CSV table of C-alpha atoms in Angstrom, one decimal:
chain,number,residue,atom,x,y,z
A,14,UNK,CA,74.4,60.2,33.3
A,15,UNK,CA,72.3,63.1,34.7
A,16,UNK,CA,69.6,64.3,33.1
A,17,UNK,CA,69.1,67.9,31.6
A,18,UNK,CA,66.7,70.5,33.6
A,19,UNK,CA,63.9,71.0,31.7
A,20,UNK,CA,63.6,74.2,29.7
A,21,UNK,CA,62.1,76.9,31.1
A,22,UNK,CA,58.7,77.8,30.4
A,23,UNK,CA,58.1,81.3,28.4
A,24,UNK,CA,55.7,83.8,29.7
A,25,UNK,CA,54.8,86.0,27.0
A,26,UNK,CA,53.0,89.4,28.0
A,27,UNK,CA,49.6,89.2,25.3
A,28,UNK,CA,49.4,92.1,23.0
A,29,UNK,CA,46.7,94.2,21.2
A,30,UNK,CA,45.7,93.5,17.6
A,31,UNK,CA,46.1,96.8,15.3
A,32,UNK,CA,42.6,96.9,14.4
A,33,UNK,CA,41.3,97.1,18.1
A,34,UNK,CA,43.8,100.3,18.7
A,35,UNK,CA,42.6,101.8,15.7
A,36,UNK,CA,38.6,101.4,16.4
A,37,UNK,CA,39.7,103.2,19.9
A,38,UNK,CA,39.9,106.4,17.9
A,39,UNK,CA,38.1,106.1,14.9
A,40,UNK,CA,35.1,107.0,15.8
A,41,UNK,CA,35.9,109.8,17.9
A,42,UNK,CA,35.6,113.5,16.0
A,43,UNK,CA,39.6,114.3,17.1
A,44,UNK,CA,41.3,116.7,15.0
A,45,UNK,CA,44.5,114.6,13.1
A,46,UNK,CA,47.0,116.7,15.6
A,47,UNK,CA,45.3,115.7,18.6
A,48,UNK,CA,45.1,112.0,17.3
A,49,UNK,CA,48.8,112.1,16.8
A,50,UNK,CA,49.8,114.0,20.2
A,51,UNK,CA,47.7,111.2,22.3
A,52,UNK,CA,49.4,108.5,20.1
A,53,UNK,CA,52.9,110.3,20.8
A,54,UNK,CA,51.5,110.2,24.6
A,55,UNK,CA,50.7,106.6,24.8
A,56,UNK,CA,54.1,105.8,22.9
A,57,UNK,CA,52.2,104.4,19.6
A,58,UNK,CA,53.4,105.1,16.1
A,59,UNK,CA,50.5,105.3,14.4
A,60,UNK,CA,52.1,103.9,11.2
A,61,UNK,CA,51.7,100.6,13.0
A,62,UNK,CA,48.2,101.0,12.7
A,63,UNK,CA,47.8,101.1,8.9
A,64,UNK,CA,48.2,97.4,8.9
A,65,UNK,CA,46.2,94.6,11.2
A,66,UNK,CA,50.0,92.4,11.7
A,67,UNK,CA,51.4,94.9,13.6
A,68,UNK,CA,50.4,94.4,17.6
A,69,UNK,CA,50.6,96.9,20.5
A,70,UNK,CA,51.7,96.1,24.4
A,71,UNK,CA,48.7,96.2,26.8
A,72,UNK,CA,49.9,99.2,28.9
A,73,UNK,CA,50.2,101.8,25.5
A,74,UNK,CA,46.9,100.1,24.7
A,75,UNK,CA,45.5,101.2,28.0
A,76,UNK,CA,47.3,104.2,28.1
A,77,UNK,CA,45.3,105.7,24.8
A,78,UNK,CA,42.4,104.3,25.4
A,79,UNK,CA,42.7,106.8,28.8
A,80,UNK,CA,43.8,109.5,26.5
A,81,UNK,CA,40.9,108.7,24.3
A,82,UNK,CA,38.6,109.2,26.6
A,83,UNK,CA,40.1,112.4,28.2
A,84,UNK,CA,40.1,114.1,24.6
A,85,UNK,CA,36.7,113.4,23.0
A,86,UNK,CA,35.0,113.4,26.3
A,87,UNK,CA,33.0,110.3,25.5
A,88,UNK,CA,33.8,106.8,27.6
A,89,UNK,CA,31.9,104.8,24.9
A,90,UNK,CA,34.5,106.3,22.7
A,91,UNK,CA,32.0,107.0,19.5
A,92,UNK,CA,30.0,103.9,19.7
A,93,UNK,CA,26.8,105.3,21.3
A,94,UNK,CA,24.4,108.2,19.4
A,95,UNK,CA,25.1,110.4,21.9
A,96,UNK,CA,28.7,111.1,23.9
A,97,UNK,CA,28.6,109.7,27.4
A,98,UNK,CA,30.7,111.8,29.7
A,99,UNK,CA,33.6,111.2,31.7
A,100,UNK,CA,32.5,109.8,34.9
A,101,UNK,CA,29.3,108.8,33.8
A,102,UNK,CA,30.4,105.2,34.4
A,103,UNK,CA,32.0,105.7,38.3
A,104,UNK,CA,28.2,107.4,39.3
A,105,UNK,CA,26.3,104.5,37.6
A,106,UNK,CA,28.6,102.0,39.2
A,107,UNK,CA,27.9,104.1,42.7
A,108,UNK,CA,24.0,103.8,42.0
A,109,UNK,CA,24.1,99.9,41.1
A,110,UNK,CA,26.1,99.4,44.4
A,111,UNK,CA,22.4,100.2,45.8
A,112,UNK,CA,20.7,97.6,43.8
A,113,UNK,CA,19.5,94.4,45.8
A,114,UNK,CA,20.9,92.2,43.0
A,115,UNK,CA,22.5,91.5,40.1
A,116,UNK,CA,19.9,91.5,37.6
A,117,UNK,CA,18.1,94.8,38.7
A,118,UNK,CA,21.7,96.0,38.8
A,119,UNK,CA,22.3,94.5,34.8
A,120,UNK,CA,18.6,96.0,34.0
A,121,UNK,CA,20.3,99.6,35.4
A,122,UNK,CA,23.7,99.5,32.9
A,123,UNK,CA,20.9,98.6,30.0
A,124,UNK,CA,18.8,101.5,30.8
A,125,UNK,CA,21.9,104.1,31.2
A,126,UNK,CA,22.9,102.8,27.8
A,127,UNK,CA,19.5,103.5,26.3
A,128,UNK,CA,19.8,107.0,27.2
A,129,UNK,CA,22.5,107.6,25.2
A,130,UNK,CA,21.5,105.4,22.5
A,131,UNK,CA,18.0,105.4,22.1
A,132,UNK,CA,17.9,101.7,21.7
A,133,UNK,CA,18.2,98.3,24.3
A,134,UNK,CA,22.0,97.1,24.4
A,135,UNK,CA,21.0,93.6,25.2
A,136,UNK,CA,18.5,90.9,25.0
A,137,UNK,CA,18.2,88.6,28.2
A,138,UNK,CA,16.4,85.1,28.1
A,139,UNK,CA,15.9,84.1,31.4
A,140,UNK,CA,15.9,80.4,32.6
A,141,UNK,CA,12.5,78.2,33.2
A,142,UNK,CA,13.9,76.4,36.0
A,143,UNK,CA,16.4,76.9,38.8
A,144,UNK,CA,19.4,75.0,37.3
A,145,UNK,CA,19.0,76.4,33.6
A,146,UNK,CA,21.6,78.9,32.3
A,147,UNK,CA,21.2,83.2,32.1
A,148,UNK,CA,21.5,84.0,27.9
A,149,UNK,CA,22.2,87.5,27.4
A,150,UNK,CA,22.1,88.6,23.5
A,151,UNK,CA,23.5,91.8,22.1
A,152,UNK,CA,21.1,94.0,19.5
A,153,UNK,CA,23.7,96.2,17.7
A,154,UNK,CA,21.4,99.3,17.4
A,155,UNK,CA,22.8,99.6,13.6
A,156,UNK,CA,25.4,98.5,11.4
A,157,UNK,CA,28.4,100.3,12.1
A,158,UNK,CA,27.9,99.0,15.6
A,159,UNK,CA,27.5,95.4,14.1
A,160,UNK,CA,30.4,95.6,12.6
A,161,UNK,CA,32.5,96.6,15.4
A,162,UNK,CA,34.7,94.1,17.2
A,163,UNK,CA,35.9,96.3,20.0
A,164,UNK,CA,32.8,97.4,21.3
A,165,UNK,CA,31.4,94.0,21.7
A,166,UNK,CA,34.4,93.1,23.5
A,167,UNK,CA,33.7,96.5,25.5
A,168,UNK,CA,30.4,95.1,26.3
A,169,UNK,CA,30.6,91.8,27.1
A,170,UNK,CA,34.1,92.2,29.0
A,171,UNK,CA,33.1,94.8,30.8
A,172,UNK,CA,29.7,93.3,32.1
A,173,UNK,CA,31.3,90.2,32.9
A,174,UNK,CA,33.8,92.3,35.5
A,175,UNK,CA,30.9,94.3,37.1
A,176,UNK,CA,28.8,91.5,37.5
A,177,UNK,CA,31.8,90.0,39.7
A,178,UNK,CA,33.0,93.6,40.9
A,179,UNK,CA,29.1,93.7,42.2
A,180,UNK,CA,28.4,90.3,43.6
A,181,UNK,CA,31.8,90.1,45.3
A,182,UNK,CA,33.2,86.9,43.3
A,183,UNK,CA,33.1,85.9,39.7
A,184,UNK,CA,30.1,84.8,37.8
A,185,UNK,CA,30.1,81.1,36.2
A,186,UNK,CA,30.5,81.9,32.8
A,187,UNK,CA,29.3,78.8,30.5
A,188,UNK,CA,29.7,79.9,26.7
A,189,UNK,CA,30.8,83.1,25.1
A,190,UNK,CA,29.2,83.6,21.7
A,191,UNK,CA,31.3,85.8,19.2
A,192,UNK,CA,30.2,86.9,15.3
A,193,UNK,CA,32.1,84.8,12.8
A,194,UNK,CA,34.4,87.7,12.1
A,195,UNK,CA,35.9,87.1,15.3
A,196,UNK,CA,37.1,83.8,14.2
A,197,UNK,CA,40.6,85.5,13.2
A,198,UNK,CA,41.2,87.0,16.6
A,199,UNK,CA,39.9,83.4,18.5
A,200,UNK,CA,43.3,83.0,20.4
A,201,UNK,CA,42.7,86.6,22.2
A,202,UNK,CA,39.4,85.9,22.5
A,203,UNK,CA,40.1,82.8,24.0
A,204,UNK,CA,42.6,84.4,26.6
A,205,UNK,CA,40.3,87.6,27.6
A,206,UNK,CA,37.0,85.7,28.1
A,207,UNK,CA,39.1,83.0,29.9
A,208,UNK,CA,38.0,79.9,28.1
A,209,UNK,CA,37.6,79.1,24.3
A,210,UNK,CA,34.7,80.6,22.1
A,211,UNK,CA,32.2,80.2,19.6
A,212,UNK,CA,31.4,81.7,16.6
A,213,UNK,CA,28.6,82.2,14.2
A,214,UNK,CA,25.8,84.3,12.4
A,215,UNK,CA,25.0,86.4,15.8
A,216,UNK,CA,25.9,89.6,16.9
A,217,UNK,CA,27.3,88.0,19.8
A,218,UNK,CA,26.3,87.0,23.4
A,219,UNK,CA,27.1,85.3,27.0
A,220,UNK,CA,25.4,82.6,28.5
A,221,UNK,CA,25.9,82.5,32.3
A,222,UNK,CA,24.9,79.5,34.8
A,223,UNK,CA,21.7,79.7,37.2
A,224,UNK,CA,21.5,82.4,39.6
A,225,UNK,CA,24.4,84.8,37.6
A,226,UNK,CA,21.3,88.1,37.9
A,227,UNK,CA,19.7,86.8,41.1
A,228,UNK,CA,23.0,87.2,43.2
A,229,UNK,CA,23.1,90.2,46.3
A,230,UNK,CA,24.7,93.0,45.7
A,231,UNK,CA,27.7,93.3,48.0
A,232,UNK,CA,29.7,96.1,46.2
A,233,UNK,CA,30.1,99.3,48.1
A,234,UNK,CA,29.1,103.2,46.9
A,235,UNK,CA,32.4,104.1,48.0
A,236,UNK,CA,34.4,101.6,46.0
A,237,UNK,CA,33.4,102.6,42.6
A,238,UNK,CA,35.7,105.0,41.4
A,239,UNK,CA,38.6,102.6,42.3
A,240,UNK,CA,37.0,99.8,40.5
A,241,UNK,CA,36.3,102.2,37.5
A,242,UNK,CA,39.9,103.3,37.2
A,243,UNK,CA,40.6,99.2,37.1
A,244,UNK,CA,38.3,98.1,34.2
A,245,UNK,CA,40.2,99.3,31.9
A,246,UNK,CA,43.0,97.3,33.1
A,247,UNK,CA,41.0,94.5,33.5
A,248,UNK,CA,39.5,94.3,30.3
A,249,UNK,CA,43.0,93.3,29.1
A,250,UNK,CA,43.7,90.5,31.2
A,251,UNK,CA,41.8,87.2,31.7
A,252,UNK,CA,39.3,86.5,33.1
A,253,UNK,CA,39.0,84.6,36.2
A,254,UNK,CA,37.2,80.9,35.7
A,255,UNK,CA,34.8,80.8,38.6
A,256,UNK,CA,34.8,77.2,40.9
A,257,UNK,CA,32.9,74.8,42.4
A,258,UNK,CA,32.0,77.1,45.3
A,259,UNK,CA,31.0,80.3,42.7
A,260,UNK,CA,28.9,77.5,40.5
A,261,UNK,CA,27.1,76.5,43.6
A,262,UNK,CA,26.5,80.2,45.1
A,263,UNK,CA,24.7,80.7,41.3
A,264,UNK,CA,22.9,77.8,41.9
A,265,UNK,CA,21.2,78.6,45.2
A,266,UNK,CA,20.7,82.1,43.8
A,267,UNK,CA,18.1,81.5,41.6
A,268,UNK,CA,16.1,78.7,43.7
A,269,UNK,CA,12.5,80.1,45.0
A,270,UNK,CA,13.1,80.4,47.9
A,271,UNK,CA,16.2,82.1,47.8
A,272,UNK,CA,18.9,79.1,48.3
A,273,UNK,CA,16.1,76.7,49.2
A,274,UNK,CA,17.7,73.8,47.4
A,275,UNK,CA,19.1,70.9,49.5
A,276,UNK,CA,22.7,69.6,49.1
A,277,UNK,CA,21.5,66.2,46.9
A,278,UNK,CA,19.5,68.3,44.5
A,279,UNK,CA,22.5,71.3,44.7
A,280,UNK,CA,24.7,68.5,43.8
A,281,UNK,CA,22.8,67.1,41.0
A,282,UNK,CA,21.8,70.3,39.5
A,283,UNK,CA,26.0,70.8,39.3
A,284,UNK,CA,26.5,67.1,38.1
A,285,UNK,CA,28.5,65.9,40.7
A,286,UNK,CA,27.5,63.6,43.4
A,287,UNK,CA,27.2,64.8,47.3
A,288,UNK,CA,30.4,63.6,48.5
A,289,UNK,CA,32.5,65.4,45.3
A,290,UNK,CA,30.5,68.2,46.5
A,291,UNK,CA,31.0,68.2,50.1
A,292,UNK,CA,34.8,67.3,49.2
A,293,UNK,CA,35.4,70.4,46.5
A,294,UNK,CA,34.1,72.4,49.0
A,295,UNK,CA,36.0,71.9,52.2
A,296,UNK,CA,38.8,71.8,50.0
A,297,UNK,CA,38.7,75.9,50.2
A,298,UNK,CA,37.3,75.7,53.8
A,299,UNK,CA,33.5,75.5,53.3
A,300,UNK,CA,30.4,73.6,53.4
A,301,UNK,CA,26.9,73.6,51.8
A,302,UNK,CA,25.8,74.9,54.9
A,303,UNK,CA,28.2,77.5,55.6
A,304,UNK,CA,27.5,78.7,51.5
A,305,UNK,CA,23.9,78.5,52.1
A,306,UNK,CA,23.8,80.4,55.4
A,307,UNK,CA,26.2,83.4,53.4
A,308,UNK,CA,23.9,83.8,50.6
A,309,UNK,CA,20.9,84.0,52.9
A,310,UNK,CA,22.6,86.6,55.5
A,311,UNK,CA,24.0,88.4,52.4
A,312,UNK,CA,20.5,88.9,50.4
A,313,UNK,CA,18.5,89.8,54.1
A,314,UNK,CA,21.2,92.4,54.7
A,315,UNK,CA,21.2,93.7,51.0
A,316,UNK,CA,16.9,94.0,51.9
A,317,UNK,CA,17.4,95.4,54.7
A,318,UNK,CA,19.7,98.5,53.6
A,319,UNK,CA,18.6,99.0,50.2
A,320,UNK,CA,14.7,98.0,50.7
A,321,UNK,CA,11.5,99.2,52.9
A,322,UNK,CA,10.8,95.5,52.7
A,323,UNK,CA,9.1,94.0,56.1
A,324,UNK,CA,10.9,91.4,57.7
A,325,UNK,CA,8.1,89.0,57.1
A,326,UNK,CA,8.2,89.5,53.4
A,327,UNK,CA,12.2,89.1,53.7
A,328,UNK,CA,11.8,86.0,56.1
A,329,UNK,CA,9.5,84.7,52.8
A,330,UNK,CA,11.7,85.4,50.3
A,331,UNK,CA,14.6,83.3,52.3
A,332,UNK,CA,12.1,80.7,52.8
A,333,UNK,CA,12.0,80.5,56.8
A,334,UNK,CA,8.1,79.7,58.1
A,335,UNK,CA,8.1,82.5,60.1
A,336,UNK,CA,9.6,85.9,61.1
A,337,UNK,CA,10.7,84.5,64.3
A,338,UNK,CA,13.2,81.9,62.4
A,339,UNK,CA,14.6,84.6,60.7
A,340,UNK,CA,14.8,86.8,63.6
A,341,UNK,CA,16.8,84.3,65.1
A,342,UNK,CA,18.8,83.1,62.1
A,343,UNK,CA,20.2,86.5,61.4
A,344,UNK,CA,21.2,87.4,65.3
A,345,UNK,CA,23.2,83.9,64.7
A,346,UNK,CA,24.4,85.6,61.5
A,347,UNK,CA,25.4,89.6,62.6
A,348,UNK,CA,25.4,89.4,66.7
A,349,UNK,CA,22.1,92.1,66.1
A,350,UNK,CA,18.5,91.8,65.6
A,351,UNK,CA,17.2,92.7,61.6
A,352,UNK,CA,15.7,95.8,63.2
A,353,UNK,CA,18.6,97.2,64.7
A,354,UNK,CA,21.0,95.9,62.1
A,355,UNK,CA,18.6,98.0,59.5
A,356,UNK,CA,18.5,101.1,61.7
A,357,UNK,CA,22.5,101.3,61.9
A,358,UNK,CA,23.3,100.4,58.2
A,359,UNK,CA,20.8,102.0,56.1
């Protein structure tokens, strides 16, 4: 007697609740005929929207949120005091790509917000110690944006993909904090933020492992508009769990000096012991070294373009004793000299 082939598995394509469709539009000041010509355009009956059951596919979802955007000319569709204009987001993106790091980069997206707000997006705690966690906390600036469940997921989806779009991989994402009224929608939660969520009496928040703001930035100018058409798209998928390797690149981030930690206390800091460590990594074809050497050549080239910095105060900040170290560490790195290297690349 042979046995049966299992079933196959079911993949089913997510889909949009009603009430995030809806809060795509109903903020904006659209005239009800231009409402129903982008929802005729994106292939949405609005009579679908009168009730939270009904679902929408991804791609009308992203179509008229596109749409939106075009019509009220206003990429924070309504939720900010002021409108923020088409293309706003692509130039900021361009001027972040010239931030050393991540968190002066983060700092920039709060400020751009402010302008058009008048008040901070976000609080950030920041960690005591080298292996304690990044908290970022939103202040809704009133109630109406309290009470809105697609702009937090806006705000928090969205930072999480810049952060990786900037730093080059994806940031080690520890908890995802979500108001209580979210607690009906936890399953797409669950799938957009990649893992599960909590939920309680905030207005919601992220809490990122060591190093998430202190990473290089690696992004370049000229890739900003590409990425900016993306986020939209990306925003409805999930979002990539980041590794060992990503957990560890965190890690040496936010050690002072930059990646000055040593593989036992690297492994400790990530709960595992040395040899789970050493294995994980050579697993995807690296080493502590090879990680450590990257970050360091990645921050001194990030000073060196997008800083007047000496190259004593960037040998410091990557902890070598002396310029001369450094000197030599990054002609092992690039084939050049720093000086050179900064001359060509600025």
């Amino acid at each position: 007697m042979t046995e049966s082939p299992p079933p196959r598995r079911r993949w089913i394509t997510p889909t949009i609740p009603a009430r995030f469709v809806r809060e795509l539009t109903d903020r904006l000041p659209l005239a009800a005929d231009t409402l129903r010509r982008i929802h005729q355009r994106a292939g949405i009956d609005p009579r679908l929207l009168e009730a939270d059951e009904p679902r929408v596919a991804p791609i009308a979802y992203r179509r008229l949120q596109r749409l939106a955007v075009g019509a009220a000319g206003d990429e924070f569709l309504g939720h900010l005091a002021r409108p923020v204009p088409p293309g706003t987001t692509a130039e900021l993106l361009r001027l972040l790509a010239h931030m050393p790091s991540t968190g002066h980069a983060i700092d920039g997206i709060a400020r751009m917000i402010r302008v058009f707000d008048g008040a901070p997006p976000w609080r950030i705690d920041l960690p005591e110690g080298p292996a304690g966690p990044v908290r970022l906390h939103l202040t809704p600036r009133n109630a109406v944006q309290a009470d809105a469940l697609l702009m937090v997921h806006l705000i928090l989806l969205g930072l999480i993909h810049v952060i990786g779009w900037l730093a080059g991989e994806a940031p080690p994402l520890r908890r995802v904090m979500l108001p209580d009224r979210f607690a009906a929608l936890a399953a797409e939660s669950a799938f957009l933020f990649g893992r599960p969520v909590e939920h309680g009496a905030m207005p919601g928040g992220l809490e990122f492992g060591p190093g998430s703001f202190a990473l290089p930035v690696t992004a370049r100018p000229d890739g900003a508009g590409a990425f900016t058409r993306r986020l939209v798209e990306l925003m409805t998928q999930p979002t990539a769990p980041a590794g060992t390797e990503a957990a560890l690149r965190h890690l040496l981030a936010a050690t002072r000096p930059y990646a000055g930690l040593s593989e036992t206390a690297a492994a400790r800091a990530l709960g595992l012991s040395r040899a789970t460590l050493a294995r994980r990594l050579a697993s995807s074809g690296m080493s502590f070294r090879l990680v450590r050497d990257e970050l360091r050549r990645d921050l001194a080239c990030s000073l060196l373009r997008r800083t007047e910095l000496s190259l004593a105060d960037i040998a410091e900040r990557l902890g070598f004793s002396e310029p001369s170290a450094f000197q030599r560490a990054f002609r092992q790195w690039t084939g050049q000299p720093p000086a050179r290297w900064r001359r060509l690349n600025r």
